[in-house]
Each structure stands twice: as C-alpha cells, then as structure tokens.
Amino acid sequence: MAEITILNGPNLNLLGQRQPEIYGRETLADVEASCRALDLAAITFRQSNHEGQLVDWIQEARGAADGIVINPGAYSHTSIAILDALNTYEGPVVEVHISNIHRREAFRHHSYVSARADAVIAGLGTEGYRAALRWIAGRAPASGMR
C-alpha cells in the first residue's frame, strides 16, 4: 500500500468555522476521515500554522512517502522555503486548494508551490484532497520512492 503524506498549512485547523461560505462546513478532522475511508494508502495527515514545521515534514517525507498532497494555505503565495523543500522531494506532489484561488483576490493567483507541483487542484472543495489521493495512489507503485 502506498504511503502518502497530506500536509495542511495555516488556518486549516479552523476549517468548518472560518469563512464557511468559501471553505465549507467540513472540519479538517472530517477531511482526514474521508481520506482514510478511501483506504488507498497509509496516510500521514498533518497541519501546522508554522512554515518551518511544514518544511520539516516535507523533508521527513523524502525517501519515506510515495507522494505528498499539500494545501499550503496562504504559504502558497509567500513561501519560497516550502518550494525549496518540495524541490528536494522526488515523488509526486499535488497542491490542493479548497477554493478556486483564481477567482479570488489577485494576490492569491500566484502560487510558489505550483512551480513544483505535478498537479494542482483548486475549487473542488474538500473533494480535491480525495482526488489528489486517488491520483497519487494510482501512480505510487511506479514511483520507486521506497
């Protein structure tokens, strides 16, 4: 079974409470449960409001995970450090955004993470996480990461 790391950036711990008209009413725990229910992979599911912690977790995934699903939140638009960490990871990376960032404020239209991502999913709501898992799990045996 594939090993997939799912990382969530700042404010995603408030999912379901913060701007539900944009992000929906599901909590991050709901998202985690729905990802695990797919039973496609052994999942490491994490969230941090701290950029350095996300960098550490990306580095931990090197050689250990068959793929990374990352919702970097606002760090998408600001973090070269997260981009640099992802550039050291050799497996597939899928960037997920619950909202369609291209229909929002102009500053959200650029993502540093997209420069490394093999796929970007935006605007599917939390279904984007499950789509990303399916995509990576379908490629994991050929990834040769472990």
Coordinates of N, CA and C in Angstrom, one line a residue:
M1 N 0.8 -1.2 0.0 CA 0.0 0.0 0.0 C 0.9 1.2 0.0
A2 N 0.5 2.2 -0.7 CA 1.2 3.5 -0.8 C 1.3 4.2 0.5
E3 N 2.3 5.0 0.7 CA 2.5 5.9 1.8 C 2.3 7.3 1.3
I4 N 1.3 8.0 1.8 CA 1.1 9.4 1.3 C 1.0 10.3 2.5
T5 N 1.8 11.4 2.4 CA 1.8 12.5 3.4 C 0.8 13.6 2.9
I6 N -0.1 14.0 3.8 CA -1.0 15.1 3.5 C -0.7 16.2 4.5
L7 N -0.3 17.3 3.9 CA 0.1 18.5 4.8 C -0.8 19.6 4.6
N8 N -1.2 20.3 5.6 CA -2.1 21.4 5.6 C -1.4 22.6 6.3
G9 N -1.6 23.7 5.7 CA -0.9 25.0 6.2 C -1.8 25.8 7.1
P10 N -1.4 27.0 7.3 CA -2.1 27.9 8.3 C -3.6 28.1 8.1
N11 N -4.2 28.1 9.2 CA -5.6 28.4 9.4 C -6.5 27.2 8.9
L12 N -5.9 26.1 8.4 CA -6.8 25.0 8.0 C -7.3 24.2 9.3
N13 N -6.7 24.5 10.4 CA -7.2 23.9 11.7 C -8.6 24.5 12.0
L14 N -8.9 25.6 11.3 CA -10.2 26.3 11.6 C -11.2 26.0 10.5
L15 N -10.9 25.0 9.7 CA -11.8 24.6 8.6 C -13.2 24.2 9.2
G16 N -14.2 24.6 8.6 CA -15.6 24.4 9.1 C -16.1 25.6 10.0
Q17 N -15.2 26.4 10.5 CA -15.5 27.5 11.3 C -15.2 28.8 10.5
R18 N -14.1 28.8 9.8 CA -13.6 30.0 9.2 C -14.2 30.2 7.8
Q19 N -14.9 31.2 7.5 CA -15.4 31.6 6.2 C -16.1 30.3 5.6
P20 N -17.1 29.8 6.2 CA -17.7 28.6 5.6 C -18.4 28.8 4.2
E21 N -18.7 30.0 3.9 CA -19.2 30.4 2.6 C -18.2 30.1 1.5
I22 N -16.9 30.2 1.9 CA -15.8 29.9 0.9 C -15.3 28.5 1.1
Y23 N -15.0 28.0 2.3 CA -14.4 26.8 2.6 C -15.3 25.6 3.0
G24 N -16.6 25.9 3.2 CA -17.5 24.8 3.5 C -17.6 24.6 5.0
R25 N -18.3 23.6 5.4 CA -18.6 23.3 6.8 C -17.8 22.1 7.4
E26 N -17.2 21.4 6.5 CA -16.4 20.2 6.9 C -15.2 20.7 7.7
T27 N -14.9 19.9 8.8 CA -13.7 20.2 9.6 C -12.5 19.5 9.0
L28 N -11.3 19.9 9.4 CA -10.1 19.2 9.0 C -10.2 17.7 9.4
A29 N -10.8 17.4 10.6 CA -11.0 16.0 11.0 C -11.9 15.3 10.1
D30 N -12.9 15.9 9.6 CA -13.8 15.3 8.6 C -13.0 15.0 7.3
V31 N -12.2 15.9 6.8 CA -11.4 15.7 5.6 C -10.4 14.5 5.8
E32 N -9.8 14.5 7.0 CA -8.9 13.3 7.3 C -9.6 12.0 7.3
A33 N -10.8 12.0 7.9 CA -11.6 10.7 8.0 C -12.0 10.3 6.6
S34 N -12.4 11.3 5.7 CA -12.9 10.9 4.4 C -11.7 10.4 3.5
C35 N -10.5 10.9 3.8 CA -9.3 10.5 3.0 C -8.9 9.0 3.5
R36 N -9.0 8.8 4.8 CA -8.7 7.5 5.3 C -9.7 6.4 4.8
A37 N -11.0 6.9 4.7 CA -12.0 6.0 4.3 C -11.8 5.4 2.9
L38 N -11.1 6.1 2.1 CA -10.8 5.6 0.7 C -10.0 4.4 0.8
D39 N -9.2 4.2 1.8 CA -8.4 3.0 2.0 C -7.4 2.8 0.8
L40 N -6.9 3.9 0.3 CA -6.0 3.8 -0.9 C -4.5 3.8 -0.5
A41 N -4.2 4.2 0.8 CA -2.9 4.5 1.2 C -2.8 4.5 2.7
A42 N -1.6 4.3 3.2 CA -1.3 4.6 4.6 C -1.0 6.1 4.6
I43 N -1.8 6.8 5.4 CA -1.7 8.3 5.3 C -1.1 8.9 6.6
T44 N -0.2 9.8 6.4 CA 0.2 10.7 7.5 C -0.4 12.0 7.2
F45 N -1.3 12.5 8.1 CA -2.1 13.7 7.9 C -1.7 14.7 9.0
R46 N -1.2 15.9 8.5 CA -0.7 16.9 9.5 C -1.2 18.3 9.1
Q47 N -1.2 19.2 10.1 CA -1.5 20.6 9.9 C -0.6 21.4 10.8
S48 N -0.1 22.5 10.3 CA 0.6 23.4 11.1 C 0.4 24.9 10.6
N49 N 0.4 25.8 11.5 CA 0.4 27.2 11.2 C 1.8 27.8 11.0
H50 N 2.8 26.9 11.1 CA 4.2 27.3 11.1 C 5.0 26.8 9.9
E51 N 5.5 27.8 9.1 CA 6.2 27.4 7.9 C 7.3 26.4 8.1
G52 N 8.2 26.7 9.1 CA 9.3 25.8 9.3 C 8.9 24.3 9.7
Q53 N 7.7 24.2 10.4 CA 7.2 22.8 10.6 C 6.8 22.1 9.4
L54 N 6.2 22.8 8.4 CA 5.8 22.3 7.2 C 7.1 21.9 6.4
V55 N 8.1 22.7 6.4 CA 9.4 22.3 5.7 C 10.0 21.1 6.4
D56 N 10.0 21.0 7.7 CA 10.5 19.8 8.3 C 9.7 18.5 7.9
W57 N 8.4 18.6 7.8 CA 7.6 17.5 7.4 C 7.8 17.1 6.0
I58 N 8.0 18.1 5.1 CA 8.4 17.8 3.7 C 9.7 17.0 3.7
Q59 N 10.7 17.5 4.4 CA 11.9 16.8 4.5 C 11.8 15.4 5.0
E60 N 11.0 15.2 6.0 CA 10.7 13.8 6.5 C 10.2 12.9 5.5
A61 N 9.4 13.4 4.6 CA 8.7 12.6 3.6 C 9.7 12.1 2.5
R62 N 10.9 12.7 2.4 CA 11.9 12.3 1.5 C 12.3 10.8 1.8
G63 N 12.1 10.0 0.8 CA 12.5 8.6 0.9 C 11.5 7.7 1.8
A64 N 10.5 8.4 2.3 CA 9.6 7.7 3.2 C 8.2 7.6 2.6
A65 N 7.8 8.6 1.9 CA 6.4 8.7 1.3 C 6.4 8.6 -0.2
D66 N 5.4 7.9 -0.7 CA 5.3 7.8 -2.2 C 4.7 9.0 -2.8
G67 N 4.2 9.9 -2.0 CA 3.6 11.2 -2.6 C 3.2 12.1 -1.5
I68 N 3.1 13.4 -1.9 CA 2.7 14.4 -1.0 C 1.5 15.2 -1.5
V69 N 0.5 15.3 -0.7 CA -0.6 16.2 -1.0 C -0.5 17.4 -0.1
I70 N -0.4 18.6 -0.6 CA -0.2 19.7 0.2 C -1.2 20.8 -0.1
N71 N -1.9 21.3 1.0 CA -2.7 22.5 0.9 C -1.9 23.5 1.8
P72 N -1.0 24.3 1.1 CA -0.2 25.2 1.9 C -0.9 26.5 2.4
G73 N -2.2 26.6 2.1 CA -2.9 27.8 2.6 C -2.2 29.0 2.0
A74 N -2.1 30.0 2.9 CA -1.6 31.3 2.5 C -0.1 31.2 2.1
Y75 N 0.6 30.2 2.6 CA 2.0 30.0 2.2 C 2.2 29.7 0.8
S76 N 1.1 29.3 0.1 CA 1.2 29.2 -1.4 C 1.8 30.4 -2.1
H77 N 1.4 31.5 -1.5 CA 1.6 32.8 -2.2 C 2.9 33.5 -1.7
T78 N 3.5 32.9 -0.6 CA 4.6 33.6 0.0 C 5.9 32.8 0.3
S79 N 5.7 31.5 0.3 CA 6.8 30.6 0.8 C 7.8 30.0 -0.2
I80 N 8.9 30.7 -0.4 CA 10.0 30.1 -1.2 C 10.6 28.9 -0.4
A81 N 10.6 29.0 0.9 CA 11.1 27.9 1.7 C 10.4 26.6 1.5
I82 N 9.0 26.7 1.4 CA 8.3 25.4 1.1 C 8.5 24.9 -0.3
L83 N 8.6 25.9 -1.2 CA 9.0 25.5 -2.6 C 10.4 24.8 -2.6
D84 N 11.4 25.4 -1.9 CA 12.7 24.8 -1.9 C 12.7 23.4 -1.3
A85 N 11.9 23.2 -0.2 CA 11.8 21.9 0.4 C 11.1 20.9 -0.5
L86 N 10.1 21.3 -1.2 CA 9.4 20.4 -2.2 C 10.3 20.0 -3.3
N87 N 11.2 20.9 -3.7 CA 12.2 20.7 -4.8 C 13.2 19.6 -4.4
T88 N 13.3 19.3 -3.1 CA 14.2 18.2 -2.7 C 13.5 16.9 -2.6
Y89 N 12.2 16.9 -2.8 CA 11.4 15.7 -2.8 C 11.2 15.1 -4.2
E90 N 11.5 13.8 -4.3 CA 11.5 13.2 -5.7 C 10.2 12.6 -6.1
G91 N 9.2 12.4 -5.2 CA 7.9 11.8 -5.6 C 6.9 12.8 -6.1
P92 N 5.7 12.3 -6.5 CA 4.7 13.2 -6.9 C 4.2 14.1 -5.8
V93 N 3.9 15.3 -6.2 CA 3.3 16.4 -5.3 C 2.0 16.9 -6.0
V94 N 1.0 16.9 -5.2 CA -0.3 17.6 -5.6 C -0.6 18.7 -4.7
E95 N -0.8 19.9 -5.2 CA -1.2 21.1 -4.5 C -2.7 21.1 -4.5
V96 N -3.3 21.3 -3.4 CA -4.8 21.4 -3.2 C -5.2 22.7 -2.6
H97 N -6.2 23.3 -3.2 CA -6.9 24.4 -2.6 C -8.4 24.2 -2.6
I98 N -9.0 24.4 -1.5 CA -10.4 24.1 -1.4 C -11.2 25.1 -2.3
S99 N -10.8 26.4 -2.2 CA -11.5 27.4 -3.1 C -10.7 27.5 -4.4
N100 N -11.4 28.1 -5.4 CA -10.7 28.4 -6.6 C -9.9 29.7 -6.4
I101 N -8.6 29.6 -6.2 CA -7.8 30.7 -5.9 C -7.8 31.7 -7.1
H102 N -8.1 31.3 -8.2 CA -8.0 32.2 -9.4 C -9.3 33.0 -9.6
R103 N -10.3 32.8 -8.7 CA -11.5 33.6 -8.7 C -11.5 34.5 -7.5
R104 N -10.4 34.6 -6.8 CA -10.3 35.4 -5.6 C -9.4 36.6 -5.8
E105 N -9.0 37.1 -4.7 CA -8.1 38.3 -4.8 C -6.9 38.0 -5.6
A106 N -6.4 39.1 -6.3 CA -5.3 38.9 -7.2 C -4.0 38.3 -6.6
F107 N -3.8 38.7 -5.3 CA -2.5 38.1 -4.7 C -2.6 36.6 -4.5
R108 N -3.8 36.0 -4.6 CA -3.9 34.6 -4.5 C -3.7 33.8 -5.8
H109 N -3.6 34.6 -6.9 CA -3.5 33.9 -8.2 C -2.1 33.3 -8.4
H110 N -1.1 33.7 -7.7 CA 0.2 33.1 -7.9 C 0.6 32.2 -6.7
S111 N 1.1 31.0 -7.1 CA 1.5 30.1 -6.0 C 2.9 29.6 -6.3
Y112 N 3.8 29.8 -5.4 CA 5.1 29.3 -5.5 C 5.1 27.8 -5.5
V113 N 4.3 27.2 -4.8 CA 4.2 25.7 -4.7 C 3.9 25.1 -6.1
S114 N 3.1 25.8 -6.9 CA 2.7 25.3 -8.2 C 3.9 25.1 -9.1
A115 N 5.0 25.8 -8.8 CA 6.2 25.6 -9.7 C 6.8 24.2 -9.5
R116 N 6.5 23.5 -8.4 CA 7.0 22.2 -8.1 C 5.9 21.1 -8.3
A117 N 4.6 21.5 -8.1 CA 3.6 20.5 -8.1 C 3.4 19.8 -9.4
D118 N 3.2 18.5 -9.4 CA 2.9 17.7 -10.6 C 1.4 18.0 -11.0
A119 N 0.6 18.3 -10.1 CA -0.8 18.6 -10.4 C -1.3 19.6 -9.4
V120 N -2.3 20.5 -9.8 CA -2.9 21.5 -8.9 C -4.4 21.3 -9.0
I121 N -5.0 21.2 -7.8 CA -6.5 21.0 -7.8 C -7.0 22.2 -7.0
A122 N -7.8 23.0 -7.6 CA -8.4 24.2 -6.9 C -9.9 24.3 -7.2
G123 N -10.7 24.6 -6.2 CA -12.1 24.8 -6.4 C -13.0 23.6 -6.3
L124 N -12.5 22.5 -6.0 CA -13.3 21.3 -5.8 C -13.8 21.1 -4.4
G125 N -13.5 22.1 -3.6 CA -13.9 21.9 -2.2 C -12.9 20.8 -1.6
T126 N -13.4 20.2 -0.5 CA -12.6 19.1 0.1 C -12.4 17.9 -0.8
E127 N -13.3 17.7 -1.8 CA -13.1 16.6 -2.7 C -11.7 16.7 -3.4
G128 N -11.1 17.8 -3.4 CA -9.8 17.9 -4.0 C -8.8 17.1 -3.3
Y129 N -8.9 16.9 -2.0 CA -8.0 16.0 -1.3 C -8.1 14.6 -1.8
R130 N -9.3 14.1 -1.9 CA -9.6 12.8 -2.3 C -9.2 12.5 -3.7
A131 N -9.4 13.5 -4.6 CA -8.9 13.4 -6.0 C -7.4 13.3 -6.0
A132 N -6.7 14.1 -5.2 CA -5.3 14.1 -5.1 C -4.8 12.7 -4.7
L133 N -5.4 12.2 -3.6 CA -5.0 10.8 -3.1 C -5.2 9.8 -4.2
R134 N -6.3 9.8 -4.9 CA -6.6 8.8 -6.0 C -5.5 8.9 -7.0
W135 N -5.1 10.1 -7.4 CA -4.1 10.4 -8.5 C -2.8 9.8 -8.0
I136 N -2.3 10.1 -6.8 CA -1.0 9.7 -6.4 C -1.1 8.2 -6.2
A137 N -2.1 7.6 -5.5 CA -2.2 6.2 -5.3 C -2.1 5.4 -6.6
G138 N -2.7 5.9 -7.6 CA -2.7 5.3 -8.9 C -1.3 5.3 -9.6
R139 N -0.4 6.1 -9.1 CA 1.0 6.2 -9.6 C 2.0 5.6 -8.7
A140 N 1.7 5.4 -7.4 CA 2.7 5.0 -6.4 C 3.5 3.8 -6.7
P141 N 3.0 2.7 -7.2 CA 3.9 1.6 -7.5 C 5.0 1.9 -8.4
A142 N 4.8 2.8 -9.4 CA 5.8 3.2 -10.3 C 6.7 4.3 -9.8
S143 N 6.4 4.8 -8.6 CA 7.2 6.0 -8.2 C 8.6 5.6 -7.7
G144 N 8.7 4.3 -7.2 CA 10.0 3.9 -6.7 C 10.6 4.6 -5.6
M145 N 9.7 5.3 -4.8 CA 10.2 6.1 -3.7 C 10.7 5.3 -2.5
R146 N 10.1 4.1 -2.3 CA 10.5 3.3 -1.1 C 11.3 2.1 -1.6

